[in-house]
Coordinates of C-alpha atoms in Angstrom, one line a residue:
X1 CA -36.0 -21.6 -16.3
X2 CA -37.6 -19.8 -13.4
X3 CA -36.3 -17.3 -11.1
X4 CA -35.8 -20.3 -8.3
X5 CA -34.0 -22.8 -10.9
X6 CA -31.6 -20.1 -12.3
X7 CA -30.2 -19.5 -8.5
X8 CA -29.8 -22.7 -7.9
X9 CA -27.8 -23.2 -11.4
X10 CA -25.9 -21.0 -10.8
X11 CA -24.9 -21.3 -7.2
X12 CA -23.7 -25.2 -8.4
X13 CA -21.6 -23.1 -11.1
X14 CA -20.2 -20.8 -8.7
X15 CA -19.3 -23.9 -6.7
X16 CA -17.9 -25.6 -10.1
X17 CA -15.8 -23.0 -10.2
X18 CA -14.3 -22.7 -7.0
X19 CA -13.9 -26.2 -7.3
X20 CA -12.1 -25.6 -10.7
X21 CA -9.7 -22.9 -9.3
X22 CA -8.5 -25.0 -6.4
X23 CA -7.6 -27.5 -8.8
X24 CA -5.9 -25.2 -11.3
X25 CA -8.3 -24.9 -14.1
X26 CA -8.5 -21.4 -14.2
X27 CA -10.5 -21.2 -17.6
X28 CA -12.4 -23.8 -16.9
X29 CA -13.1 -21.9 -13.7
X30 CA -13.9 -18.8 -15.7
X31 CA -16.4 -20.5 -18.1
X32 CA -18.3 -21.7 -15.3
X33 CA -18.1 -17.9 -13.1
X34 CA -19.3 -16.4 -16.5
X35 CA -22.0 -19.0 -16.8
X36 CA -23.7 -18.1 -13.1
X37 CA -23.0 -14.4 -14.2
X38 CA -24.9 -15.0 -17.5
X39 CA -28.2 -16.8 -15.5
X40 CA -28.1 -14.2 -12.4
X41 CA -26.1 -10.7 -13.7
X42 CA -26.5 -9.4 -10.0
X43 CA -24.7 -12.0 -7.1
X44 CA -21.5 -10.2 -7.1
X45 CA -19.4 -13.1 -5.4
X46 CA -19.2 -14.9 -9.5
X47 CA -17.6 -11.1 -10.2
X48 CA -14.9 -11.4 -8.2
X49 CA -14.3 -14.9 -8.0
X50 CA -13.8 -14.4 -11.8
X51 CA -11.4 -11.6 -11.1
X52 CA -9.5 -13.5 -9.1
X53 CA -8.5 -16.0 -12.0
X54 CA -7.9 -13.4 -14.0
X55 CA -5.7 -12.1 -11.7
X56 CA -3.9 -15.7 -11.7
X57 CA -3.9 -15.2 -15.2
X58 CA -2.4 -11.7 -15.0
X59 CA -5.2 -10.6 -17.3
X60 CA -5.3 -7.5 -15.5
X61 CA -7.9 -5.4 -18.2
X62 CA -10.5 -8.1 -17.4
X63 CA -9.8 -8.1 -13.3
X64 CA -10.7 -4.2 -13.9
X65 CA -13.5 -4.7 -15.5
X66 CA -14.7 -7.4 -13.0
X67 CA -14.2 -5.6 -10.4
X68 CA -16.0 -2.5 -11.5
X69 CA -18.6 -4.4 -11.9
X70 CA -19.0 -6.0 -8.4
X71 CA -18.2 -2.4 -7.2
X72 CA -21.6 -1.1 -9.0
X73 CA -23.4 -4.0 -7.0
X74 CA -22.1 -3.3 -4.1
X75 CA -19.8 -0.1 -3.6
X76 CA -18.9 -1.5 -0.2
X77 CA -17.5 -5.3 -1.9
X78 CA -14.1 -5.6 -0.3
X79 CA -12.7 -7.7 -3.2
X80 CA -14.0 -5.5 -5.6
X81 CA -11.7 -2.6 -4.3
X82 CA -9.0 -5.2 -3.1
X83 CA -8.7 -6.3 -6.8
X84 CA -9.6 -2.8 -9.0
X85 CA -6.7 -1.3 -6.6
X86 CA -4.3 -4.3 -7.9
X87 CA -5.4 -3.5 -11.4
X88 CA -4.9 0.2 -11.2
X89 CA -1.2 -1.0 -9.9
X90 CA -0.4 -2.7 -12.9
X91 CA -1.2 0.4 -15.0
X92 CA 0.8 1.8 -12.9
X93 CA -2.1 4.6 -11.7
X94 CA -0.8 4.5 -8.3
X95 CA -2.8 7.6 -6.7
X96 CA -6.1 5.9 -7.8
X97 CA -4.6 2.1 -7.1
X98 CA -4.0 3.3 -3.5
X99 CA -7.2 4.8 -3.0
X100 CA -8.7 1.5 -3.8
X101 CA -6.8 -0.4 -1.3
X102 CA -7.0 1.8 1.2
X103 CA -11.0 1.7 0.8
X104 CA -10.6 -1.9 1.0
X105 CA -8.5 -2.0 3.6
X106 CA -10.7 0.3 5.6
X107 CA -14.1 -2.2 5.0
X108 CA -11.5 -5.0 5.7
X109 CA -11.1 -3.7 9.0
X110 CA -14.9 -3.4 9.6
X111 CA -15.9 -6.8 8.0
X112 CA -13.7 -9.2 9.8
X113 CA -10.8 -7.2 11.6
X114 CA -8.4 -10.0 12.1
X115 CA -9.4 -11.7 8.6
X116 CA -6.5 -13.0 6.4
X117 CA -7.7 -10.4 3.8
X118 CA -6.8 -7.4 6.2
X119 CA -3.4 -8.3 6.2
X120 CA -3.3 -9.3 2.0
X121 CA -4.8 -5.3 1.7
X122 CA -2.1 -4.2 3.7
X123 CA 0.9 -5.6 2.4
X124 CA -0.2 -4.9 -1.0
X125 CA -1.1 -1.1 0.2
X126 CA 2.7 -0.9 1.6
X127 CA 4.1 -2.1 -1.6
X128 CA 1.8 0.2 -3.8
X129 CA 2.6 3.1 -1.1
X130 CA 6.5 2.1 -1.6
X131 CA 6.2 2.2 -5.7
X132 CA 4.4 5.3 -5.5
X133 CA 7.2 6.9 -3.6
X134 CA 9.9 5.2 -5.5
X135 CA 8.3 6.6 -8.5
X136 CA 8.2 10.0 -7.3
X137 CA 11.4 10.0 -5.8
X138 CA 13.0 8.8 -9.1
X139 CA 11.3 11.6 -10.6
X140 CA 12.6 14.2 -8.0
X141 CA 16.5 12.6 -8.1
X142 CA 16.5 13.3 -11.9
X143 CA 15.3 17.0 -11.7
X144 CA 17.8 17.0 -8.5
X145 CA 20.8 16.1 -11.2
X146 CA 19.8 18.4 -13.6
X147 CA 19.3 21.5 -11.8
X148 CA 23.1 20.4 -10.2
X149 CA 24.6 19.8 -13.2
X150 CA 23.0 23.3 -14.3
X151 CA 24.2 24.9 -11.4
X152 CA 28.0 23.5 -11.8
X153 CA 28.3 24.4 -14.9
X154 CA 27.0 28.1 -14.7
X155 CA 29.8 28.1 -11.9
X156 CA 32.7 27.2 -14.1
X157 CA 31.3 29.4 -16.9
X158 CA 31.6 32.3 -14.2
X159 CA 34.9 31.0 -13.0
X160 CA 36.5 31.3 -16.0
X161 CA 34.9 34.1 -17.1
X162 CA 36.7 35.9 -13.9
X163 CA 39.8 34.2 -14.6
X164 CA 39.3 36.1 -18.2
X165 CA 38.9 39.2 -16.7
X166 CA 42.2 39.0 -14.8
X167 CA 40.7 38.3 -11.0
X168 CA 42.3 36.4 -8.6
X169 CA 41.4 32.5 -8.0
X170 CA 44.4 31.4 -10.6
X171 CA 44.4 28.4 -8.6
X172 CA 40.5 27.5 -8.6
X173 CA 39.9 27.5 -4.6
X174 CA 37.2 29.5 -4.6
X175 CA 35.8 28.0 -7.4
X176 CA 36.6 24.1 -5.6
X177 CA 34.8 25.6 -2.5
X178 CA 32.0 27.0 -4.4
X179 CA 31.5 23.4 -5.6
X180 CA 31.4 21.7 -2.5
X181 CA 29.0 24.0 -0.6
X182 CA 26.7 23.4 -4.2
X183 CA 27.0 19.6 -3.5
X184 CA 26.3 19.8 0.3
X185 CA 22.9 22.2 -0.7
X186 CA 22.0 18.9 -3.1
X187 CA 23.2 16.5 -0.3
X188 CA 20.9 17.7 2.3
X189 CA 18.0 18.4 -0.6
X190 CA 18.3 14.3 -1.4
X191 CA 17.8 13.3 2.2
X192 CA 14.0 13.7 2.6
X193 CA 13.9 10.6 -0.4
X194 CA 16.2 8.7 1.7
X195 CA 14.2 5.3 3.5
X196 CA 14.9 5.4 7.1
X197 CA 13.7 2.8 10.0
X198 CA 10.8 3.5 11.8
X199 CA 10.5 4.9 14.9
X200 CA 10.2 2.4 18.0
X201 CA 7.0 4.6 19.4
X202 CA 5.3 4.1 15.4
X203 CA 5.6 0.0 16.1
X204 CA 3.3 -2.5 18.3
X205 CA 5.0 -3.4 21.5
X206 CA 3.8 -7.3 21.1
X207 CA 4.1 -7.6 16.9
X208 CA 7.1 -4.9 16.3
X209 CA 5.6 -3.8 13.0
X210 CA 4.4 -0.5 12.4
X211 CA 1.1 0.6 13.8
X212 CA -1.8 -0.3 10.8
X213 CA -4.5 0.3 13.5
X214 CA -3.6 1.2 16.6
X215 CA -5.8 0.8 19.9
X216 CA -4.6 2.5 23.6
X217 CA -5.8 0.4 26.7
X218 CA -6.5 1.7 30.0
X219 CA -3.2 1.5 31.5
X220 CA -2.0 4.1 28.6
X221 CA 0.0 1.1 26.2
X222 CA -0.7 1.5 22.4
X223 CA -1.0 -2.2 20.3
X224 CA -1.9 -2.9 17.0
X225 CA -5.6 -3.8 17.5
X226 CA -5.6 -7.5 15.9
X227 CA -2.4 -8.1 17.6
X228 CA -4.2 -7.0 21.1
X229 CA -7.4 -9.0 20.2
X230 CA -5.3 -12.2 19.4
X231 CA -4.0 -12.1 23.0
X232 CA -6.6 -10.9 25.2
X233 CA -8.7 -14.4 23.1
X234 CA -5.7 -16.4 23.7
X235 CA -3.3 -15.4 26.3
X236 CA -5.6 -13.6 28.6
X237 CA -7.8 -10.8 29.4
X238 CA -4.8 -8.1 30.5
X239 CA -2.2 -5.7 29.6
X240 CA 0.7 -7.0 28.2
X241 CA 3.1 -4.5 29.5
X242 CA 0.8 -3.4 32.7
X243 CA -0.5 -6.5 33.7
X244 CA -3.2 -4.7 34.4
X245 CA -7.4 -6.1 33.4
X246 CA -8.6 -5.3 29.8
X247 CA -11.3 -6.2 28.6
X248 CA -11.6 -5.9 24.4
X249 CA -14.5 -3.1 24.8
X250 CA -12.1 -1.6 26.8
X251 CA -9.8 -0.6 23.6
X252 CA -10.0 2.9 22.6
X253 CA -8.3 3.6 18.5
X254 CA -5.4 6.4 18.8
X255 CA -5.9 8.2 16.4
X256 CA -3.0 10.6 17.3
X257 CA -0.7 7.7 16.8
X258 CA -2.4 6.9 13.5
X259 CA -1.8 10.2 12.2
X260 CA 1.6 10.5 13.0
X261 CA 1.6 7.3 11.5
X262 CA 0.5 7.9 8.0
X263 CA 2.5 11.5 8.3
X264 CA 5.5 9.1 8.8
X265 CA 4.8 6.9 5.9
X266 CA 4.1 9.6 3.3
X267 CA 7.2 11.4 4.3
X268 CA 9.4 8.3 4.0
X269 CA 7.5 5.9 1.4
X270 CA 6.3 2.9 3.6
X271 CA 10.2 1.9 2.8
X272 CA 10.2 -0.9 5.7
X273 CA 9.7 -4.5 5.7
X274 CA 7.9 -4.8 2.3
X275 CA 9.8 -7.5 1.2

């Protein structure tokens, strides 16, 4: 089979297969993705589609290795880091899981902007961020308990040791008060893994989420930039708060609000809305 007659083979089994996966017949739909793959190694699109049932499948070693491999292609694929980052996640590598979404999330934005994979990438990216966080903070809580419960108990063992000696205390205040000022230090040390709401200046004025990629107009007014876009197509060409003309070219990215941002949601774990 030439060249010519082994694209064309294998573009009807790529469409055999998408055919196969809207109908549920996800191995099916894999025999036929590995079939194109097997006639023409290097049209990435059969990589990922693949992925994508094993995803379905939750046969997370193959999405991996699927994705890597459109990845090789194509290191700017969007799937391919959109599904690797979802693989990584299940291994429960979260610093490298996170990096892959946040790459795809960052060609997402490039690609197609108000694309229905830009928001996928970023509610996956909040969960992994929230995970990540959780994880950590799990970590640091535990370490928190035994460093208190380390701490109390070298108390008593000086408490009593005084009492032993004859000093004063009989009753144990000091030794009550000593306790409480130890569990206010541990109080105030537990805080920074607390979730907290995010601040009204971090969130869209139209959407009320927090800012993913936020744009300024003329008039001053930060907006998500999708979120702007949608309304300046549909509703008209002006400021929602100003009233004043915009125009889309108009739209300048904050990046001082992005920064505080992402230095808000490392701080506090992307704990909002994720559910």
């Amino acid at each position: 089979m030439g060249q010519t007659g082994a694209l064309g083979r294998a573009e009807k089994l790529r469409k055999d297969g998408n055919t196969y996966f809207k109908r549920g017949k996800y191995l099916a739909a894999i025999d036929a993705y590995t079939e194109a793959i097997t006639l023409c190694p290097k049209v990435l699109v059969n990589y990922t589609n693949r992925a994508q049932c094993h995803r379905v499948l939750k046969d997370w070693t193959r999405v991996e290795e699927d994705s890597r491999k459109a990845i090789q292609l194509d290191s700017d694929w969007v799937k391919g880091h959109y599904y690797l980052g979802l693989a990584l996640l299940q291994k429960q590598e979260y610093p490298e899981g996170v990096k892959e979404l946040e790459r795809a999330l960052d060609l997402g934005r490039v690609a197609d902007p108000k694309g229905y994979m830009v928001e996928d990438i970023w509610q996956e990216l909040a969960k992994a961020k929230f995970r990540e966080w959780e994880d950590a903070s799990s970590q640091r809580a535990w370490e928190l308990q035994s460093l208190k419960e380390a701490c109390e108990s070298a108390l008593r063992q000086t408490h009593d040791a005084f009492q032993m000696e004859g000093f004063l205390d009989e009753d144990g205040t000091t030794h009550m008060k000593q306790l409480e000022a130890l569990g206010r230090v541990f109080e105030k040390a537990a805080e920074a893994d607390t979730a907290s709401e995010v601040p009204d200046y971090l969130c869209c004025n139209i959407s009320l989420d927090i800012f993913r990629d936020p744009v300024i107009t003329p008039s001053g007014v930060t907006y998500e930039r999708s979120v702007i876009l949608d309304h300046l197509e549909k509703v008209g060409k002006f400021d929602p708060v100003t009233r004043e003309p915009v125009e889309p070219s108009q739209l300048i990215p904050n990046f001082a609000i992005k920064e505080a941002v992402q230095a808000y949601l490392k701080e506090h774990g992307w704990a909002y809305r994720t559910s």
